[in-house]
Amino acid sequence: MKRYKALKMRIYPTDEQVSLIRQTFGSCRFIYNHMLERYTKVLKRKGRRLSRFDMQYLLPGMKNYLPWLADVDQSALKYACRNVDDALRRCASGQNNFPRFKSKRFSKQSYTTTQMQCVVYDHEAQTVILPVLGCIKCSEKRVLKKECRFLHATVSCQNGKYYASLLYEYEEDIRQVQITDEKQVCGLDYKSDGLYVSSKGECPHMPHYFRKAEKKLLHEQRKLSHMIESHI
């Protein structure tokens, strides 16, 4: 049976790699906003909906008049188109509101690459090789199974610290359990906008305290950064 796991590690990029990571953040945010705007215009003028494949088809032509897009990981730009398409699909299904443009100030600083044939993780040397960025020092020592296969990698920045999350799959033998009484069995499945959903349709309420207080927390962190430590 296939199992999926994510390995998140802190990475220590060089100044040159940091500059390239930040450029990729900005390029992905630009592509997201540009494709969302183009989707809206095409829908209003022609009544046609752009798919993620239509958006990805436009990327090579954009590099002719925006040459800086060619400097970053191209699979990350394609994944930004996929994010736009996913957000629009969730809106169409009534799960979310219509997606908004991402701002430089408040949007999440991250990008996802799918060029996993270039990714190499070495737990002994504590390094990870990522597309375009090259070899980066990391703080991870966990040993992965040899037969695991990487699916995608996400590079993110939180509070000035950089992280890489590697999603991988592997085969695992699952021991079958004999069920004696089906009435005493309840199945639980993960739910992204809740904690779980049971086989009986039950879903607990999640208050999402962090999301509600995120803007206030950013404001308080900016205030704290301007304060002077007192020894009184």
PDB file of C-alpha atoms in Angstrom:
ATOM      1  CA  MET A   1       0.000   0.000   0.000  1.00  0.00           C
ATOM      2  CA  LYS A   2       1.278   3.463  -0.882  1.00  0.00           C
ATOM      3  CA  ARG A   3       1.896   5.853   1.992  1.00  0.00           C
ATOM      4  CA  TYR A   4       2.631   9.567   1.789  1.00  0.00           C
ATOM      5  CA  LYS A   5       4.789  11.586   4.154  1.00  0.00           C
ATOM      6  CA  ALA A   6       6.353  15.039   4.265  1.00  0.00           C
ATOM      7  CA  LEU A   7       9.825  15.822   5.534  1.00  0.00           C
ATOM      8  CA  LYS A   8      10.187  19.454   6.633  1.00  0.00           C
ATOM      9  CA  MET A   9      13.663  20.754   7.355  1.00  0.00           C
ATOM     10  CA  ARG A  10      15.295  24.088   7.968  1.00  0.00           C
ATOM     11  CA  ILE A  11      17.716  25.085   5.231  1.00  0.00           C
ATOM     12  CA  TYR A  12      20.629  27.521   5.293  1.00  0.00           C
ATOM     13  CA  PRO A  13      20.937  29.078   1.814  1.00  0.00           C
ATOM     14  CA  THR A  14      23.775  31.373   0.777  1.00  0.00           C
ATOM     15  CA  ASP A  15      23.137  35.050   0.017  1.00  0.00           C
ATOM     16  CA  GLU A  16      22.955  34.246  -3.690  1.00  0.00           C
ATOM     17  CA  GLN A  17      20.462  31.438  -3.064  1.00  0.00           C
ATOM     18  CA  VAL A  18      18.372  33.684  -0.787  1.00  0.00           C
ATOM     19  CA  SER A  19      18.170  36.264  -3.581  1.00  0.00           C
ATOM     20  CA  LEU A  20      17.019  33.573  -6.029  1.00  0.00           C
ATOM     21  CA  ILE A  21      14.467  32.196  -3.546  1.00  0.00           C
ATOM     22  CA  ARG A  22      12.986  35.658  -3.005  1.00  0.00           C
ATOM     23  CA  GLN A  23      12.898  36.240  -6.748  1.00  0.00           C
ATOM     24  CA  THR A  24      10.991  32.970  -7.153  1.00  0.00           C
ATOM     25  CA  PHE A  25       8.517  34.035  -4.444  1.00  0.00           C
ATOM     26  CA  GLY A  26       7.857  37.266  -6.325  1.00  0.00           C
ATOM     27  CA  SER A  27       7.635  35.591  -9.733  1.00  0.00           C
ATOM     28  CA  CYS A  28       5.098  33.019  -8.495  1.00  0.00           C
ATOM     29  CA  ARG A  29       3.033  35.756  -6.865  1.00  0.00           C
ATOM     30  CA  PHE A  30       3.137  37.762 -10.120  1.00  0.00           C
ATOM     31  CA  ILE A  31       2.041  34.749 -12.197  1.00  0.00           C
ATOM     32  CA  TYR A  32      -0.786  33.987  -9.742  1.00  0.00           C
ATOM     33  CA  ASN A  33      -2.143  37.548  -9.911  1.00  0.00           C
ATOM     34  CA  HIS A  34      -1.618  37.834 -13.669  1.00  0.00           C
ATOM     35  CA  MET A  35      -3.431  34.573 -14.454  1.00  0.00           C
ATOM     36  CA  LEU A  36      -6.271  35.401 -12.080  1.00  0.00           C
ATOM     37  CA  GLU A  37      -6.696  38.777 -13.804  1.00  0.00           C
ATOM     38  CA  ARG A  38      -6.548  37.198 -17.263  1.00  0.00           C
ATOM     39  CA  TYR A  39      -9.082  34.535 -16.231  1.00  0.00           C
ATOM     40  CA  THR A  40     -11.488  37.276 -15.102  1.00  0.00           C
ATOM     41  CA  LYS A  41     -11.084  39.271 -18.327  1.00  0.00           C
ATOM     42  CA  VAL A  42     -11.537  36.240 -20.609  1.00  0.00           C
ATOM     43  CA  LEU A  43     -14.611  35.167 -18.650  1.00  0.00           C
ATOM     44  CA  LYS A  44     -16.207  38.621 -18.986  1.00  0.00           C
ATOM     45  CA  ARG A  45     -15.349  39.198 -22.645  1.00  0.00           C
ATOM     46  CA  LYS A  46     -15.724  35.717 -24.133  1.00  0.00           C
ATOM     47  CA  GLY A  47     -17.626  33.786 -21.470  1.00  0.00           C
ATOM     48  CA  ARG A  48     -14.904  31.148 -21.512  1.00  0.00           C
ATOM     49  CA  ARG A  49     -13.042  29.729 -18.519  1.00  0.00           C
ATOM     50  CA  LEU A  50      -9.295  29.249 -18.662  1.00  0.00           C
ATOM     51  CA  SER A  51      -8.007  25.936 -17.370  1.00  0.00           C
ATOM     52  CA  ARG A  52      -4.642  25.520 -15.679  1.00  0.00           C
ATOM     53  CA  PHE A  53      -3.313  24.042 -18.932  1.00  0.00           C
ATOM     54  CA  ASP A  54      -4.379  27.197 -20.804  1.00  0.00           C
ATOM     55  CA  MET A  55      -2.526  29.272 -18.210  1.00  0.00           C
ATOM     56  CA  GLN A  56       0.599  27.121 -18.390  1.00  0.00           C
ATOM     57  CA  TYR A  57       0.519  27.361 -22.193  1.00  0.00           C
ATOM     58  CA  LEU A  58       0.859  31.155 -21.901  1.00  0.00           C
ATOM     59  CA  LEU A  59       4.038  31.013 -19.795  1.00  0.00           C
ATOM     60  CA  PRO A  60       6.648  30.522 -22.589  1.00  0.00           C
ATOM     61  CA  GLY A  61       5.314  33.538 -24.501  1.00  0.00           C
ATOM     62  CA  MET A  62       5.438  35.732 -21.401  1.00  0.00           C
ATOM     63  CA  LYS A  63       9.200  35.209 -21.116  1.00  0.00           C
ATOM     64  CA  ASN A  64       9.684  37.119 -24.382  1.00  0.00           C
ATOM     65  CA  TYR A  65       8.570  40.413 -22.812  1.00  0.00           C
ATOM     66  CA  LEU A  66       9.285  39.472 -19.176  1.00  0.00           C
ATOM     67  CA  PRO A  67      12.758  37.881 -19.420  1.00  0.00           C
ATOM     68  CA  TRP A  68      13.242  37.773 -15.630  1.00  0.00           C
ATOM     69  CA  LEU A  69      10.706  34.933 -15.491  1.00  0.00           C
ATOM     70  CA  ALA A  70      13.307  32.683 -17.134  1.00  0.00           C
ATOM     71  CA  ASP A  71      15.687  33.062 -14.170  1.00  0.00           C
ATOM     72  CA  VAL A  72      13.566  31.039 -11.726  1.00  0.00           C
ATOM     73  CA  ASP A  73      12.289  27.457 -11.477  1.00  0.00           C
ATOM     74  CA  GLN A  74       9.790  26.997 -14.324  1.00  0.00           C
ATOM     75  CA  SER A  75       7.894  24.212 -12.570  1.00  0.00           C
ATOM     76  CA  ALA A  76       7.217  26.661  -9.710  1.00  0.00           C
ATOM     77  CA  LEU A  77       5.522  29.038 -12.166  1.00  0.00           C
ATOM     78  CA  LYS A  78       3.417  26.170 -13.517  1.00  0.00           C
ATOM     79  CA  TYR A  79       2.442  25.242  -9.972  1.00  0.00           C
ATOM     80  CA  ALA A  80       1.309  28.848  -9.408  1.00  0.00           C
ATOM     81  CA  CYS A  81      -1.084  28.372 -12.354  1.00  0.00           C
ATOM     82  CA  ARG A  82      -2.290  25.174 -10.726  1.00  0.00           C
ATOM     83  CA  ASN A  83      -2.954  27.083  -7.493  1.00  0.00           C
ATOM     84  CA  VAL A  84      -5.104  29.592  -9.393  1.00  0.00           C
ATOM     85  CA  ASP A  85      -7.067  26.760 -10.988  1.00  0.00           C
ATOM     86  CA  ASP A  86      -7.552  25.002  -7.631  1.00  0.00           C
ATOM     87  CA  ALA A  87      -8.786  28.226  -6.003  1.00  0.00           C
ATOM     88  CA  LEU A  88     -11.275  28.790  -8.836  1.00  0.00           C
ATOM     89  CA  ARG A  89     -12.515  25.193  -8.623  1.00  0.00           C
ATOM     90  CA  ARG A  90     -13.115  25.531  -4.883  1.00  0.00           C
ATOM     91  CA  CYS A  91     -15.023  28.743  -5.567  1.00  0.00           C
ATOM     92  CA  ALA A  92     -17.162  27.032  -8.231  1.00  0.00           C
ATOM     93  CA  SER A  93     -18.011  24.220  -5.800  1.00  0.00           C
ATOM     94  CA  GLY A  94     -19.067  26.726  -3.132  1.00  0.00           C
ATOM     95  CA  GLN A  95     -16.256  25.775  -0.777  1.00  0.00           C
ATOM     96  CA  ASN A  96     -14.533  29.190  -0.868  1.00  0.00           C
ATOM     97  CA  ASN A  97     -15.179  32.718  -2.069  1.00  0.00           C
ATOM     98  CA  PHE A  98     -13.719  34.027  -5.322  1.00  0.00           C
ATOM     99  CA  PRO A  99      -9.909  34.137  -4.956  1.00  0.00           C
ATOM    100  CA  ARG A 100      -8.239  37.458  -4.223  1.00  0.00           C
ATOM    101  CA  PHE A 101      -4.990  38.851  -5.518  1.00  0.00           C
ATOM    102  CA  LYS A 102      -1.901  38.083  -3.459  1.00  0.00           C
ATOM    103  CA  SER A 103      -0.159  41.048  -1.872  1.00  0.00           C
ATOM    104  CA  LYS A 104       3.582  41.263  -1.325  1.00  0.00           C
ATOM    105  CA  ARG A 105       3.037  42.210   2.291  1.00  0.00           C
ATOM    106  CA  PHE A 106       0.567  39.612   3.541  1.00  0.00           C
ATOM    107  CA  SER A 107       0.803  36.646   1.166  1.00  0.00           C
ATOM    108  CA  LYS A 108       2.582  33.465   2.213  1.00  0.00           C
ATOM    109  CA  GLN A 109       6.222  33.399   1.152  1.00  0.00           C
ATOM    110  CA  SER A 110       6.533  30.005  -0.510  1.00  0.00           C
ATOM    111  CA  TYR A 111       6.738  28.197  -3.820  1.00  0.00           C
ATOM    112  CA  THR A 112       6.424  24.555  -4.903  1.00  0.00           C
ATOM    113  CA  THR A 113       8.557  22.741  -7.456  1.00  0.00           C
ATOM    114  CA  THR A 114       7.766  19.449  -9.179  1.00  0.00           C
ATOM    115  CA  GLN A 115      11.148  18.818 -10.853  1.00  0.00           C
ATOM    116  CA  MET A 116      11.832  16.011  -8.417  1.00  0.00           C
ATOM    117  CA  GLN A 117      14.369  14.237 -10.625  1.00  0.00           C
ATOM    118  CA  CYS A 118      16.767  17.014  -9.560  1.00  0.00           C
ATOM    119  CA  VAL A 119      16.103  16.648  -5.809  1.00  0.00           C
ATOM    120  CA  VAL A 120      18.704  14.767  -3.769  1.00  0.00           C
ATOM    121  CA  TYR A 121      18.563  14.523   0.033  1.00  0.00           C
ATOM    122  CA  ASP A 122      21.704  13.388   1.888  1.00  0.00           C
ATOM    123  CA  HIS A 123      21.143  12.821   5.611  1.00  0.00           C
ATOM    124  CA  GLU A 124      24.822  12.115   6.266  1.00  0.00           C
ATOM    125  CA  ALA A 125      26.130  15.337   4.724  1.00  0.00           C
ATOM    126  CA  GLN A 126      22.990  17.186   5.878  1.00  0.00           C
ATOM    127  CA  THR A 127      22.413  18.695   2.452  1.00  0.00           C
ATOM    128  CA  VAL A 128      19.551  18.857  -0.013  1.00  0.00           C
ATOM    129  CA  ILE A 129      19.821  19.621  -3.721  1.00  0.00           C
ATOM    130  CA  LEU A 130      16.885  21.602  -5.133  1.00  0.00           C
ATOM    131  CA  PRO A 131      16.173  22.635  -8.748  1.00  0.00           C
ATOM    132  CA  VAL A 132      17.910  25.888  -9.813  1.00  0.00           C
ATOM    133  CA  LEU A 133      19.104  26.548  -6.237  1.00  0.00           C
ATOM    134  CA  GLY A 134      21.617  23.717  -6.135  1.00  0.00           C
ATOM    135  CA  CYS A 135      23.105  22.239  -2.960  1.00  0.00           C
ATOM    136  CA  ILE A 136      21.886  23.743   0.339  1.00  0.00           C
ATOM    137  CA  LYS A 137      22.867  22.930   3.903  1.00  0.00           C
ATOM    138  CA  CYS A 138      20.013  21.638   6.081  1.00  0.00           C
ATOM    139  CA  SER A 139      19.446  20.616   9.697  1.00  0.00           C
ATOM    140  CA  GLU A 140      17.831  17.239   9.009  1.00  0.00           C
ATOM    141  CA  LYS A 141      19.308  13.842   9.876  1.00  0.00           C
ATOM    142  CA  ARG A 142      16.344  11.510   9.416  1.00  0.00           C
ATOM    143  CA  VAL A 143      16.960   8.509   7.188  1.00  0.00           C
ATOM    144  CA  LEU A 144      14.438   7.830   4.417  1.00  0.00           C
ATOM    145  CA  LYS A 145      13.668   4.470   2.869  1.00  0.00           C
ATOM    146  CA  LYS A 146      15.632   3.752  -0.289  1.00  0.00           C
ATOM    147  CA  GLU A 147      12.498   2.922  -2.284  1.00  0.00           C
ATOM    148  CA  CYS A 148      10.752   6.232  -1.510  1.00  0.00           C
ATOM    149  CA  ARG A 149       9.935   8.583  -4.392  1.00  0.00           C
ATOM    150  CA  PHE A 150       9.791  12.376  -4.066  1.00  0.00           C
ATOM    151  CA  LEU A 151       6.630  14.019  -5.439  1.00  0.00           C
ATOM    152  CA  HIS A 152       7.184  17.729  -4.897  1.00  0.00           C
ATOM    153  CA  ALA A 153       9.154  20.160  -2.743  1.00  0.00           C
ATOM    154  CA  THR A 154       7.999  23.412  -1.141  1.00  0.00           C
ATOM    155  CA  VAL A 155      10.431  26.164  -0.157  1.00  0.00           C
ATOM    156  CA  SER A 156       9.090  28.676   2.363  1.00  0.00           C
ATOM    157  CA  CYS A 157      10.231  31.555   4.554  1.00  0.00           C
ATOM    158  CA  GLN A 158       8.883  32.180   8.054  1.00  0.00           C
ATOM    159  CA  ASN A 159      10.234  34.938  10.295  1.00  0.00           C
ATOM    160  CA  GLY A 160      13.387  35.203   8.220  1.00  0.00           C
ATOM    161  CA  LYS A 161      14.102  31.457   8.418  1.00  0.00           C
ATOM    162  CA  TYR A 162      13.990  29.223   5.350  1.00  0.00           C
ATOM    163  CA  TYR A 163      12.478  25.751   5.167  1.00  0.00           C
ATOM    164  CA  ALA A 164      12.109  22.982   2.594  1.00  0.00           C
ATOM    165  CA  SER A 165       9.281  20.432   2.743  1.00  0.00           C
ATOM    166  CA  LEU A 166       9.692  17.264   0.686  1.00  0.00           C
ATOM    167  CA  LEU A 167       6.588  15.189  -0.029  1.00  0.00           C
ATOM    168  CA  TYR A 168       7.404  11.557  -0.816  1.00  0.00           C
ATOM    169  CA  GLU A 169       5.623   8.240  -1.239  1.00  0.00           C
ATOM    170  CA  TYR A 170       6.670   4.721  -0.316  1.00  0.00           C
ATOM    171  CA  GLU A 171       5.235   1.224  -0.157  1.00  0.00           C
ATOM    172  CA  GLU A 172       4.294  -0.264   3.203  1.00  0.00           C
ATOM    173  CA  ASP A 173       2.706  -3.560   4.119  1.00  0.00           C
ATOM    174  CA  ILE A 174      -0.496  -3.023   6.107  1.00  0.00           C
ATOM    175  CA  ARG A 175      -1.679  -5.777   8.415  1.00  0.00           C
ATOM    176  CA  GLN A 176      -5.376  -6.473   7.971  1.00  0.00           C
ATOM    177  CA  VAL A 177      -7.453  -6.387  11.158  1.00  0.00           C
ATOM    178  CA  GLN A 178     -10.457  -8.657  11.481  1.00  0.00           C
ATOM    179  CA  ILE A 179     -13.618  -6.734  12.374  1.00  0.00           C
ATOM    180  CA  THR A 180     -15.842  -8.600  14.808  1.00  0.00           C
ATOM    181  CA  ASP A 181     -18.610  -6.030  15.225  1.00  0.00           C
ATOM    182  CA  GLU A 182     -19.137  -3.434  12.473  1.00  0.00           C
ATOM    183  CA  LYS A 183     -21.347  -1.308  14.742  1.00  0.00           C
ATOM    184  CA  GLN A 184     -18.345  -0.516  16.921  1.00  0.00           C
ATOM    185  CA  VAL A 185     -16.221   0.682  13.992  1.00  0.00           C
ATOM    186  CA  CYS A 186     -15.944   4.351  13.004  1.00  0.00           C
ATOM    187  CA  GLY A 187     -13.815   5.637  10.124  1.00  0.00           C
ATOM    188  CA  LEU A 188     -12.031   8.990  10.344  1.00  0.00           C
ATOM    189  CA  ASP A 189     -10.642  10.953   7.421  1.00  0.00           C
ATOM    190  CA  TYR A 190      -8.647  14.190   7.299  1.00  0.00           C
ATOM    191  CA  LYS A 191     -10.584  17.366   6.450  1.00  0.00           C
ATOM    192  CA  SER A 192      -8.654  20.480   5.425  1.00  0.00           C
ATOM    193  CA  ASP A 193     -11.224  22.969   6.739  1.00  0.00           C
ATOM    194  CA  GLY A 194     -11.890  20.959   9.906  1.00  0.00           C
ATOM    195  CA  LEU A 195     -10.239  18.405  12.112  1.00  0.00           C
ATOM    196  CA  TYR A 196     -11.735  15.257  10.608  1.00  0.00           C
ATOM    197  CA  VAL A 197     -14.898  13.833   9.088  1.00  0.00           C
ATOM    198  CA  SER A 198     -16.228  10.500  10.321  1.00  0.00           C
ATOM    199  CA  SER A 199     -17.929   7.740   8.375  1.00  0.00           C
ATOM    200  CA  LYS A 200     -21.161   8.923  10.016  1.00  0.00           C
ATOM    201  CA  GLY A 201     -20.738  12.416   8.561  1.00  0.00           C
ATOM    202  CA  GLU A 202     -19.698  14.015  11.842  1.00  0.00           C
ATOM    203  CA  CYS A 203     -17.243  16.926  11.651  1.00  0.00           C
ATOM    204  CA  PRO A 204     -16.035  18.874  14.729  1.00  0.00           C
ATOM    205  CA  HIS A 205     -15.924  22.657  14.659  1.00  0.00           C
ATOM    206  CA  MET A 206     -12.483  24.221  14.237  1.00  0.00           C
ATOM    207  CA  PRO A 207     -12.206  27.814  15.582  1.00  0.00           C
ATOM    208  CA  HIS A 208      -9.034  28.660  13.541  1.00  0.00           C
ATOM    209  CA  TYR A 209      -7.636  30.948  16.221  1.00  0.00           C
ATOM    210  CA  PHE A 210      -4.345  31.565  14.418  1.00  0.00           C
ATOM    211  CA  ARG A 211      -5.934  32.631  11.118  1.00  0.00           C
ATOM    212  CA  LYS A 212      -8.275  35.017  12.911  1.00  0.00           C
ATOM    213  CA  ALA A 213      -5.434  36.610  14.865  1.00  0.00           C
ATOM    214  CA  GLU A 214      -2.811  36.540  12.085  1.00  0.00           C
ATOM    215  CA  LYS A 215      -3.123  40.202  11.026  1.00  0.00           C
ATOM    216  CA  LYS A 216      -3.125  41.381  14.627  1.00  0.00           C
ATOM    217  CA  LEU A 217      -0.087  39.212  15.329  1.00  0.00           C
ATOM    218  CA  LEU A 218       1.803  40.781  12.403  1.00  0.00           C
ATOM    219  CA  HIS A 219       0.939  44.241  13.722  1.00  0.00           C
ATOM    220  CA  GLU A 220       2.163  43.367  17.215  1.00  0.00           C
ATOM    221  CA  GLN A 221       5.362  41.844  15.823  1.00  0.00           C
ATOM    222  CA  ARG A 222       6.131  45.072  13.947  1.00  0.00           C
ATOM    223  CA  LYS A 223       5.580  47.054  17.150  1.00  0.00           C
ATOM    224  CA  LEU A 224       7.852  44.678  19.043  1.00  0.00           C
ATOM    225  CA  SER A 225      10.634  45.019  16.462  1.00  0.00           C
ATOM    226  CA  HIS A 226      10.821  48.796  17.148  1.00  0.00           C
ATOM    227  CA  MET A 227      10.958  48.437  20.917  1.00  0.00           C
ATOM    228  CA  ILE A 228      14.161  48.777  22.947  1.00  0.00           C
ATOM    229  CA  GLU A 229      15.015  46.217  25.602  1.00  0.00           C
ATOM    230  CA  SER A 230      14.961  47.674  29.092  1.00  0.00           C
ATOM    231  CA  HIS A 231      17.066  46.445  32.012  1.00  0.00           C
ATOM    232  CA  ILE A 232      15.028  48.242  34.662  1.00  0.00           C
TER     233      ILE A 232
END
